[in-house]
Short mmCIF file of C-alpha atoms in Angstrom, two decimals:
data_model
loop_
_atom_site.label_atom_id
_atom_site.label_comp_id
_atom_site.label_asym_id
_atom_site.label_seq_id
_atom_site.Cartn_x
_atom_site.Cartn_y
_atom_site.Cartn_z
CA UNK A 222 66.17 53.31 126.31
CA UNK A 223 64.09 54.53 123.39
CA UNK A 224 62.01 57.61 124.08
CA UNK A 225 58.24 57.68 123.57
CA UNK A 226 57.13 58.39 120.01
CA UNK A 227 57.28 62.04 118.99
CA UNK A 228 55.84 61.27 115.57
CA UNK A 229 53.83 58.63 113.73
CA UNK A 230 54.33 57.42 110.18
CA UNK A 231 51.53 56.22 107.91
CA UNK A 232 52.64 52.87 106.49
CA UNK A 233 50.41 53.39 103.46
CA UNK A 234 51.67 56.71 102.08
CA UNK A 235 54.64 57.70 104.26
CA UNK A 236 53.04 60.80 105.80
CA UNK A 237 54.68 61.75 109.12
CA UNK A 238 52.35 63.06 111.83
CA UNK A 239 53.92 64.94 114.73
CA UNK A 240 52.30 64.44 118.12
CA UNK A 241 52.01 62.09 121.07
CA UNK A 242 49.23 60.07 119.42
CA UNK A 243 48.56 58.90 115.89
CA UNK A 244 45.75 60.76 114.08
CA UNK A 245 42.39 59.09 113.61
CA UNK A 246 42.74 59.40 109.83
CA UNK A 247 45.76 60.08 107.62
CA UNK A 248 45.25 63.53 106.06
CA UNK A 249 47.03 62.38 102.90
CA UNK A 250 45.58 58.98 101.99
CA UNK A 251 42.72 58.53 104.46
CA UNK A 252 44.25 55.47 106.16
CA UNK A 253 42.86 54.81 109.68
CA UNK A 254 44.87 55.17 112.88
CA UNK A 255 45.90 51.50 112.93
CA UNK A 256 47.92 52.11 109.76
CA UNK A 257 50.33 54.35 111.71
CA UNK A 258 53.50 53.16 113.42
CA UNK A 259 55.74 55.01 115.90
CA UNK A 260 58.36 57.10 114.16
CA UNK A 261 61.08 58.68 116.28
CA UNK A 262 62.45 61.75 114.54
CA UNK A 263 66.02 62.76 115.11
CA UNK A 264 66.21 65.82 117.37
CA UNK A 265 67.68 69.01 116.00
CA UNK A 266 71.43 69.01 116.62
CA UNK A 267 72.67 71.66 119.03
CA UNK A 268 75.70 73.86 119.41
CA UNK A 269 77.24 71.43 121.87
CA UNK A 270 77.27 68.54 119.42
CA UNK A 271 80.41 66.49 119.96
CA UNK A 272 80.16 63.84 117.25
CA UNK A 273 78.41 62.39 114.25
CA UNK A 274 76.68 59.09 113.58
CA UNK A 275 76.16 57.66 110.12
CA UNK A 276 73.30 55.32 109.25
CA UNK A 277 74.81 52.19 107.69
CA UNK A 278 71.66 51.62 105.66
CA UNK A 279 70.99 54.93 103.90
CA UNK A 280 73.96 57.15 104.79
CA UNK A 281 72.03 59.76 106.81
CA UNK A 282 74.38 61.63 109.18
CA UNK A 283 73.10 62.52 112.64
CA UNK A 284 74.82 65.13 114.78
CA UNK A 285 74.80 64.38 118.51
CA UNK A 286 76.55 62.72 121.40
CA UNK A 287 74.45 59.57 120.84
CA UNK A 288 72.94 57.87 117.83
CA UNK A 289 69.19 58.48 117.37
CA UNK A 290 66.68 55.79 118.31
CA UNK A 291 65.53 55.62 114.69
CA UNK A 292 66.92 56.94 111.43
CA UNK A 293 64.54 59.69 110.25
CA UNK A 294 65.24 58.83 106.62
CA UNK A 295 65.00 55.05 106.32
CA UNK A 296 63.73 53.95 109.75
CA UNK A 297 66.82 51.91 110.68
CA UNK A 298 67.32 51.30 114.41
CA UNK A 299 70.00 52.82 116.61
CA UNK A 300 72.20 49.73 116.21
CA UNK A 301 72.51 50.53 112.49
CA UNK A 302 74.51 53.71 113.23
CA UNK A 303 78.27 53.99 113.51
CA UNK A 304 80.33 56.83 114.95
CA UNK A 305 82.00 58.80 112.16
CA UNK A 306 84.23 61.29 113.93
CA UNK A 307 84.26 64.43 115.98
CA UNK A 308 82.88 67.70 114.69
CA UNK A 309 83.53 71.24 115.62
CA UNK A 310 80.90 73.14 117.55
CA UNK A 311 77.94 73.89 115.33
CA UNK A 312 77.53 77.36 113.89
CA UNK A 313 73.91 77.76 114.90
CA UNK A 314 73.05 79.04 118.38
CA UNK A 315 70.06 80.54 120.13
CA UNK A 316 71.11 84.19 119.74
CA UNK A 317 71.69 83.95 115.98
CA UNK A 318 69.24 86.31 114.26
CA UNK A 319 70.17 85.57 110.64
CA UNK A 320 67.53 86.04 107.96
CA UNK A 321 66.43 82.85 106.23
CA UNK A 322 64.22 83.23 103.17
CA UNK A 323 62.43 80.19 101.75
CA UNK A 324 60.88 80.24 98.27
CA UNK A 325 58.10 77.68 97.98
CA UNK A 326 55.06 76.85 100.08
CA UNK A 327 55.00 73.08 99.56
CA UNK A 328 56.01 70.42 102.05
CA UNK A 329 59.73 71.00 101.43
CA UNK A 330 59.42 74.71 102.16
CA UNK A 331 57.26 74.24 105.25
CA UNK A 332 59.59 71.52 106.59
CA UNK A 333 62.57 73.80 105.99
CA UNK A 334 60.94 76.62 107.91
CA UNK A 335 60.07 74.34 110.81
CA UNK A 336 63.53 72.80 111.14
CA UNK A 337 65.23 76.20 110.84
CA UNK A 338 63.03 77.53 113.62
CA UNK A 339 63.85 74.52 115.82
CA UNK A 340 67.55 75.24 115.38
CA UNK A 341 67.43 79.03 115.65
CA UNK A 342 64.74 80.45 117.95
CA UNK A 343 65.64 84.07 117.09
CA UNK A 344 66.23 83.79 113.36
CA UNK A 345 64.06 85.81 111.01
CA UNK A 346 62.28 83.30 108.78
CA UNK A 347 60.29 84.34 105.71
CA UNK A 348 58.32 81.74 103.73
CA UNK A 349 57.11 82.80 100.29
CA UNK A 350 54.37 80.83 98.53
CA UNK A 351 53.34 81.46 94.93
CA UNK A 352 49.80 80.16 95.35
CA UNK A 353 47.27 82.18 97.38
CA UNK A 354 46.14 80.79 100.73
CA UNK A 355 47.83 78.56 103.27
CA UNK A 356 50.31 75.88 102.15
CA UNK A 357 48.40 72.65 101.58
CA UNK A 358 48.83 68.92 101.11
CA UNK A 359 49.17 68.58 97.34
CA UNK A 360 48.71 64.80 97.61
CA UNK A 361 45.21 65.44 98.93
CA UNK A 362 43.97 67.31 95.87
CA UNK A 363 42.45 64.21 94.27
CA UNK A 364 40.64 63.44 97.54
CA UNK A 365 39.20 66.95 97.36
CA UNK A 366 38.31 66.35 93.72
CA UNK A 367 36.49 63.16 94.72
CA UNK A 368 34.51 65.00 97.40
CA UNK A 369 36.05 63.00 100.23
CA UNK A 370 37.32 66.09 102.06
CA UNK A 371 36.65 69.82 102.07
CA UNK A 372 39.15 72.55 101.29
CA UNK A 373 39.58 73.26 104.99
CA UNK A 374 41.22 69.83 105.41
CA UNK A 375 43.92 70.56 102.83
CA UNK A 376 46.09 72.95 104.86
CA UNK A 377 49.35 71.60 106.26
CA UNK A 378 49.05 73.95 109.24
CA UNK A 379 46.61 76.68 110.30
CA UNK A 380 47.73 80.30 110.24
CA UNK A 381 48.13 80.16 114.03
CA UNK A 382 50.96 77.63 113.63
CA UNK A 383 53.04 80.09 111.60
CA UNK A 384 52.21 82.87 114.05
CA UNK A 385 53.21 80.79 117.08
CA UNK A 386 56.52 79.81 115.49
CA UNK A 387 57.16 83.36 114.32
CA UNK A 388 57.44 82.25 110.70
CA UNK A 389 56.36 85.06 108.42
CA UNK A 390 54.22 83.65 105.63
CA UNK A 391 53.57 85.60 102.44
CA UNK A 392 51.37 83.89 99.86
CA UNK A 393 50.44 84.80 96.31
CA UNK A 394 54.02 85.96 95.83
CA UNK A 395 56.19 84.96 92.87
CA UNK A 396 59.96 85.43 92.80
CA UNK A 397 61.15 86.82 89.47
CA UNK A 398 64.89 87.10 89.97
CA UNK A 399 67.70 85.90 92.21
CA UNK A 400 70.93 87.84 92.73
CA UNK A 401 73.38 85.60 94.62
CA UNK A 402 76.06 88.28 94.76
CA UNK A 403 73.74 90.81 96.39
CA UNK A 404 72.06 88.15 98.57
CA UNK A 405 68.59 89.19 97.40
CA UNK A 406 65.55 88.06 95.46
CA UNK A 407 63.09 90.21 93.53
CA UNK A 408 59.32 89.71 93.60
CA UNK A 409 56.37 91.64 92.14
CA UNK A 410 56.58 95.43 91.87
CA UNK A 411 60.37 95.09 91.87
CA UNK A 412 60.42 94.56 95.63
CA UNK A 413 63.85 93.29 96.67
CA UNK A 414 64.07 90.92 99.61
CA UNK A 415 67.51 90.42 101.19
CA UNK A 416 68.61 87.16 102.78
CA UNK A 417 71.49 85.70 104.73
CA UNK A 418 70.55 82.15 103.72
CA UNK A 419 68.17 81.18 100.93
CA UNK A 420 66.32 77.89 100.45
CA UNK A 421 64.83 77.16 97.03
CA UNK A 422 61.84 74.86 97.48
CA UNK A 423 60.21 75.96 94.24
CA UNK A 424 58.59 72.62 93.45
CA UNK A 425 57.71 71.50 89.94
CA UNK A 426 55.30 72.28 87.13
CA UNK A 427 53.23 69.91 85.00
CA UNK A 428 54.89 68.54 81.89
CA UNK A 429 52.51 69.11 78.99
CA UNK A 430 53.59 67.24 75.85
CA UNK A 431 53.72 69.32 72.65
CA UNK A 432 50.23 68.26 71.62
CA UNK A 433 48.35 70.71 69.38
CA UNK A 434 45.33 71.95 71.34
CA UNK A 435 46.78 71.22 74.79
CA UNK A 436 46.19 74.86 75.75
CA UNK A 437 42.51 74.97 74.79
CA UNK A 438 39.87 75.93 77.39
CA UNK A 439 38.66 72.81 79.16
CA UNK A 440 42.04 71.12 78.69
CA UNK A 441 44.64 71.21 81.44
CA UNK A 442 46.75 69.69 84.17
CA UNK A 443 45.81 68.74 87.71
CA UNK A 444 48.51 70.26 89.89
CA UNK A 445 47.07 73.06 92.01
CA UNK A 446 44.01 73.75 94.12
CA UNK A 447 42.85 76.18 91.46
CA UNK A 448 43.03 73.37 88.86
CA UNK A 449 40.76 71.27 91.08
CA UNK A 450 38.33 74.14 91.60
CA UNK A 451 38.03 74.63 87.84
CA UNK A 452 37.33 70.94 87.32
CA UNK A 453 34.70 70.91 90.05
CA UNK A 454 32.97 73.89 88.42
CA UNK A 455 32.73 72.00 85.12
CA UNK A 456 32.08 68.39 86.12
CA UNK A 457 28.54 67.12 86.48
CA UNK A 458 26.89 63.72 86.43
CA UNK A 459 27.73 61.91 83.17
CA UNK A 460 30.14 64.61 81.98
CA UNK A 461 32.45 62.88 79.47
CA UNK A 462 36.10 63.35 80.47
CA UNK A 463 39.26 62.07 78.81
CA UNK A 464 42.25 61.64 81.14
CA UNK A 465 45.59 61.53 79.32
CA UNK A 466 48.21 59.69 81.38
CA UNK A 467 47.91 56.44 83.34
CA UNK A 468 50.41 57.15 86.09
CA UNK A 469 49.56 57.58 89.75
CA UNK A 470 48.09 61.07 89.39
CA UNK A 471 46.25 60.11 86.23
CA UNK A 472 44.64 57.13 87.93
CA UNK A 473 43.75 59.13 91.03
CA UNK A 474 42.26 61.91 88.89
CA UNK A 475 40.23 59.44 86.86
CA UNK A 476 39.00 57.72 90.01
CA UNK A 477 38.07 61.01 91.67
CA UNK A 478 36.09 62.23 88.67
CA UNK A 479 34.37 58.84 88.37
CA UNK A 480 33.21 59.23 91.98
CA UNK A 481 31.68 62.53 90.92
CA UNK A 482 29.64 60.65 88.33
CA UNK A 483 31.66 61.63 85.26
CA UNK A 484 32.15 59.24 82.35
CA UNK A 485 35.89 58.60 82.15
CA UNK A 486 38.18 57.39 79.39
CA UNK A 487 41.80 56.94 80.51
CA UNK A 488 44.52 56.99 77.86
CA UNK A 489 47.90 55.40 78.65
CA UNK A 490 50.78 55.30 76.20
CA UNK A 491 52.29 52.12 77.67
CA UNK A 492 50.53 48.77 77.36
CA UNK A 493 49.59 48.67 81.07
CA UNK A 494 49.20 51.05 84.01
CA UNK A 495 51.97 52.25 86.34
CA UNK A 496 54.90 50.62 84.49
CA UNK A 497 57.41 52.41 86.75
CA UNK A 498 55.92 50.92 89.90
CA UNK A 499 54.31 47.62 88.87
CA UNK A 500 54.62 44.69 86.51
CA UNK A 501 51.85 43.69 84.14
CA UNK A 502 50.10 41.24 86.50
CA UNK A 503 50.00 43.65 89.43
CA UNK A 504 48.83 46.47 87.18
CA UNK A 505 45.99 44.25 86.06
CA UNK A 506 44.47 44.40 89.54
CA UNK A 507 44.41 48.19 89.41
CA UNK A 508 42.93 48.06 85.92
CA UNK A 509 40.14 45.77 87.17
CA UNK A 510 39.42 48.17 90.01
CA UNK A 511 39.32 51.11 87.60
CA UNK A 512 36.93 49.32 85.27
CA UNK A 513 34.71 48.43 88.23
CA UNK A 514 34.41 52.18 88.82
CA UNK A 515 33.21 52.65 85.26
CA UNK A 516 36.53 53.89 83.88
CA UNK A 517 37.36 52.89 80.30
CA UNK A 518 41.09 52.20 79.91
CA UNK A 519 42.77 52.47 76.52
CA UNK A 520 46.42 51.34 76.70
CA UNK A 521 48.95 51.98 73.94
CA UNK A 522 47.13 55.20 73.09
CA UNK A 523 49.27 58.15 71.98
CA UNK A 524 47.53 61.51 71.57
CA UNK A 525 48.20 63.33 68.30
CA UNK A 526 46.02 66.42 68.72
CA UNK A 527 43.15 67.94 70.67
CA UNK A 528 40.54 69.91 68.71
CA UNK A 529 37.81 72.27 69.88
CA UNK A 530 34.43 71.39 68.40
CA UNK A 531 32.35 73.91 70.31
CA UNK A 532 30.96 72.40 73.49
CA UNK A 533 33.01 69.25 72.98
CA UNK A 534 36.69 68.44 72.53
CA UNK A 535 37.90 65.84 70.04
CA UNK A 536 41.02 63.91 70.97
CA UNK A 537 42.76 62.49 67.91
CA UNK A 538 45.00 59.49 68.56
CA UNK A 539 48.05 58.55 66.51
CA UNK A 540 46.18 55.55 65.07
CA UNK A 541 43.42 57.81 63.74
CA UNK A 542 40.87 57.09 66.47
CA UNK A 543 38.73 60.09 67.48
CA UNK A 544 37.31 60.45 70.99
CA UNK A 545 34.94 63.15 72.23
CA UNK A 546 34.71 64.72 75.67
CA UNK A 547 33.67 67.91 77.44
CA UNK A 548 36.90 68.03 79.44
CA UNK A 549 40.44 66.72 78.98
CA UNK A 550 42.97 66.34 81.80
CA UNK A 551 46.68 65.88 81.14
CA UNK A 552 48.77 64.15 83.81
CA UNK A 553 51.98 63.19 82.06
CA UNK A 554 54.56 63.97 84.73
CA UNK A 555 56.25 67.08 86.09
CA UNK A 556 59.45 69.04 85.55
CA UNK A 557 61.48 70.79 88.23
CA UNK A 558 61.15 74.56 88.55
CA UNK A 559 64.74 75.59 87.90
CA UNK A 560 64.41 78.90 86.06
CA UNK A 561 65.39 81.12 89.01
CA UNK A 562 68.48 79.06 89.75
CA UNK A 563 69.44 78.68 86.09
CA UNK A 564 69.25 82.41 85.39
CA UNK A 565 71.25 83.11 88.55
CA UNK A 566 74.08 80.86 87.36
CA UNK A 567 73.60 77.96 89.78
CA UNK A 568 74.43 74.44 88.62
CA UNK A 569 71.30 72.89 87.09
CA UNK A 570 70.65 69.57 85.32
CA UNK A 571 67.19 68.04 85.56
CA UNK A 572 66.91 69.89 88.86
CA UNK A 573 68.97 72.29 90.94
CA UNK A 574 72.09 70.30 91.78
CA UNK A 575 72.67 69.86 95.52
CA UNK A 576 75.05 67.93 97.75
CA UNK A 577 74.18 65.91 100.87
CA UNK A 578 73.72 69.15 102.83
CA UNK A 579 71.18 70.31 100.22
CA UNK A 580 73.70 73.04 99.35
CA UNK A 581 73.72 74.34 95.78
CA UNK A 582 76.77 75.41 93.79
CA UNK A 583 76.57 78.89 95.33
CA UNK A 584 77.37 79.63 99.00
CA UNK A 585 74.39 80.40 101.25
CA UNK A 586 71.82 78.93 98.85
CA UNK A 587 70.14 75.56 99.39
CA UNK A 588 67.48 73.65 97.46
CA UNK A 589 65.03 70.92 98.46
CA UNK A 590 62.05 68.97 97.21
CA UNK A 591 60.79 68.60 93.66
CA UNK A 592 63.15 71.27 92.30
CA UNK A 593 66.32 69.67 93.74
CA UNK A 594 68.56 67.07 92.11
CA UNK A 595 70.56 64.92 94.51
CA UNK A 596 72.79 62.07 93.39
CA UNK A 597 71.83 62.61 89.76
CA UNK A 598 68.09 62.25 90.34
CA UNK A 599 65.05 64.37 91.14
CA UNK A 600 63.01 62.33 93.62
CA UNK A 601 59.66 63.98 92.87
CA UNK A 602 58.01 62.30 95.87
CA UNK A 603 56.46 63.58 99.08
CA UNK A 604 58.65 61.76 101.61
CA UNK A 605 62.07 62.79 100.27
CA UNK A 606 60.78 66.35 99.78
CA UNK A 607 59.82 66.47 103.44
CA UNK A 608 63.23 65.21 104.57
CA UNK A 609 65.20 67.33 102.15
CA UNK A 610 63.37 70.39 103.41
CA UNK A 611 64.26 69.54 107.00
CA UNK A 612 67.92 68.96 106.09
CA UNK A 613 68.07 72.24 104.15
CA UNK A 614 66.49 74.10 107.06
CA UNK A 615 69.03 72.73 109.53
CA UNK A 616 71.97 73.65 107.33
CA UNK A 617 70.63 77.10 106.53
CA UNK A 618 70.42 77.59 110.30
CA UNK A 619 74.09 76.64 110.65
CA UNK A 620 73.44 73.18 112.06
CA UNK A 621 75.17 70.51 109.98
CA UNK A 622 72.97 67.69 108.72
CA UNK A 623 73.30 65.38 105.73
CA UNK A 624 70.76 63.68 103.52
CA UNK A 625 71.63 60.09 102.68
CA UNK A 626 68.84 59.46 100.22
CA UNK A 627 65.58 57.54 100.35
CA UNK A 628 65.45 53.82 99.51
CA UNK A 629 63.93 53.18 96.09
CA UNK A 630 60.43 52.14 97.00
CA UNK A 631 56.80 53.18 96.54
CA UNK A 632 54.18 52.90 99.26
CA UNK A 633 50.88 54.14 97.89
CA UNK A 634 47.14 53.86 97.95
CA UNK A 635 45.70 54.10 94.45
CA UNK A 636 41.97 53.85 93.72
CA UNK A 637 41.55 52.69 97.31
CA UNK A 638 44.01 49.80 96.85
CA UNK A 639 47.18 49.57 98.93
CA UNK A 640 50.29 49.12 96.86
CA UNK A 641 53.99 48.67 97.63
CA UNK A 642 56.92 48.14 95.31
CA UNK A 643 60.67 48.27 95.77
CA UNK A 644 63.87 47.36 94.01
CA UNK A 645 63.79 45.56 90.67
CA UNK A 646 60.39 45.72 88.97
CA UNK A 647 61.23 44.11 85.64
CA UNK A 648 64.11 41.57 85.77
CA UNK A 649 66.32 41.95 82.73
CA UNK A 650 67.70 38.40 82.63
CA UNK A 651 67.11 34.89 83.94
CA UNK A 652 69.28 35.19 87.05
CA UNK A 653 66.34 36.09 89.29
CA UNK A 654 64.13 33.68 91.23
CA UNK A 655 60.50 34.80 91.25
CA UNK A 656 58.00 33.72 93.90
CA UNK A 657 54.43 34.83 93.19
CA UNK A 658 51.00 34.54 94.77
CA UNK A 659 47.82 35.86 93.18
CA UNK A 660 44.45 36.01 94.90
CA UNK A 661 41.18 37.90 94.70
CA UNK A 662 42.23 41.53 94.55
CA UNK A 663 45.67 40.61 95.88
CA UNK A 664 49.09 40.11 94.34
CA UNK A 665 52.40 39.36 96.06
CA UNK A 666 55.65 38.88 94.18
CA UNK A 667 59.22 38.60 95.48
CA UNK A 668 62.37 38.64 93.35
CA UNK A 669 65.58 37.10 94.64
CA UNK A 670 69.04 37.17 93.13
CA UNK A 671 72.11 35.35 94.43
CA UNK A 672 70.24 34.53 97.64
CA UNK A 673 69.20 38.11 98.42
CA UNK A 674 65.91 39.96 98.04
CA UNK A 675 66.16 42.16 94.93
CA UNK A 676 62.59 43.40 94.57
CA UNK A 677 59.03 43.08 95.78
CA UNK A 678 55.55 44.04 94.63
CA UNK A 679 52.58 43.91 97.01
CA UNK A 680 49.09 44.90 95.91
CA UNK A 681 46.02 44.69 98.14
CA UNK A 682 47.96 43.22 101.08
CA UNK A 683 51.03 45.25 102.05
CA UNK A 684 51.60 43.76 105.50
CA UNK A 685 55.08 42.57 104.51
CA UNK A 686 56.24 45.94 103.15
CA UNK A 687 58.31 46.93 106.18
CA UNK A 688 59.91 43.49 106.53
CA UNK A 689 60.74 43.33 102.82
CA UNK A 690 62.31 46.79 102.94
CA UNK A 691 64.37 45.77 105.95
CA UNK A 692 65.55 42.55 104.28
CA UNK A 693 66.65 44.43 101.16
CA UNK A 694 68.42 47.30 102.86
CA UNK A 695 70.16 45.05 105.40
CA UNK A 696 71.18 42.61 102.65
CA UNK A 697 69.68 39.71 104.60
CA UNK A 698 70.78 36.25 103.48
CA UNK A 699 67.65 34.65 102.00
CA UNK A 700 69.31 31.53 100.59
CA UNK A 701 66.95 29.39 102.70
CA UNK A 702 64.16 30.48 100.34
CA UNK A 703 65.85 29.32 97.16
CA UNK A 704 64.31 25.82 97.12
CA UNK A 705 62.05 25.20 94.08
CA UNK A 706 59.01 24.49 96.28
CA UNK A 707 59.22 27.78 98.21
CA UNK A 708 55.90 29.64 98.38
CA UNK A 709 54.95 33.20 99.27
CA UNK A 710 53.76 31.89 102.62
CA UNK A 711 57.29 30.60 103.25
CA UNK A 712 58.65 34.02 102.32
CA UNK A 713 56.10 35.66 104.61
CA UNK A 714 57.09 33.47 107.55
CA UNK A 715 60.78 34.14 106.91
CA UNK A 716 60.39 37.91 106.63
CA UNK A 717 58.12 38.10 109.66
CA UNK A 718 60.92 36.72 111.84
CA UNK A 719 63.34 39.50 110.87
#
């Protein structure tokens, strides 16, 4: 029998809330309590583990005598697990007092600390954060920028949580060097910190294109709480702002500043918004919403230079157009923080290369979150960072756990509009069957290939997101939907029965 929920997952943004009851409001996206569904997390494996269970959908490996009620990675049910052999007794045990050091105060680092503590009650756990103050929800920064929440609502946990779990938190600390042979890291003032196990959850930094003038005062990224504070100090009613980058963060930044009364021009290099997540028609709904907020969108706009003209900045585009603004934000993606690992000789590509245990190329060192590269890719998303951190924490504690990946999908709320996309976004040939429905502020499109669901985009109405994900990952036979007259309502009825 399934146990009562120990956690709740927001179906809008993927945030996982731990507790007997769902929260009244999602701290990440602001979704109400009815947007949460029960989410049974896999318990921490123990020293008496006698076997392993592999999720047939995503490959996650669970240690225990029984399969979990729900896969903590992809949400598959217990019947989607198969036994995959006996394992030796786990290394971790309650009297183990090893020292685990975690570099990074984001969600990956905090999740790693929590899972390590669950596995090893007596371990010494040190969490180092480069930014001052408590670790916070980075996804909530644009809500803070918009004035929807105060700074006090940003923290992942209060200080008392770290105290109760005996997790030592040091903030405002930057690691300068890593010595794998000596099992130590070096921080400010040449202080050396030894470790038995190390978890690199260093996160990422904003990618700033090589644009002349990108380092001028009043020009910058939106990545940290300090970035948001600086913007809030400068933005007033009718302040002209140019936002370079029409991705998710760029849109959210533009929307937040528009709510503050600023006059926004959004520059996007592609010919429509969110090309990685949406097709042109779906993106059009977001563009309409942005324009309704007073945001001017200029697609196919490449920035050539930014010039300082005293109180104003001039943004010169490649086509010769000149735009003026008091402030310029640049949200053109991020890059993994790999410098510590690279200088220490660890294997690094786009990120710090890890295996399914989140182990790096050097013994006793793990990596998770935005700095980690698993399966040839850096996920760069909140949900996989949270899970990777938990997996790294378990393994650093000597409790074997494997990460099977996160299905390729996006569940978001952008400019107040719910959005879901998965699988193929842009079909590259004519072998796909497309079924589309467009309504007022709503767009639903399903792509099928060879009788199976290959992709889906839902904007405005995401009620079918879970069913579509299930149909894709379980490779459900959808040949009954291949008739020429099939509508989205037919697809909805079919998926709802799964």
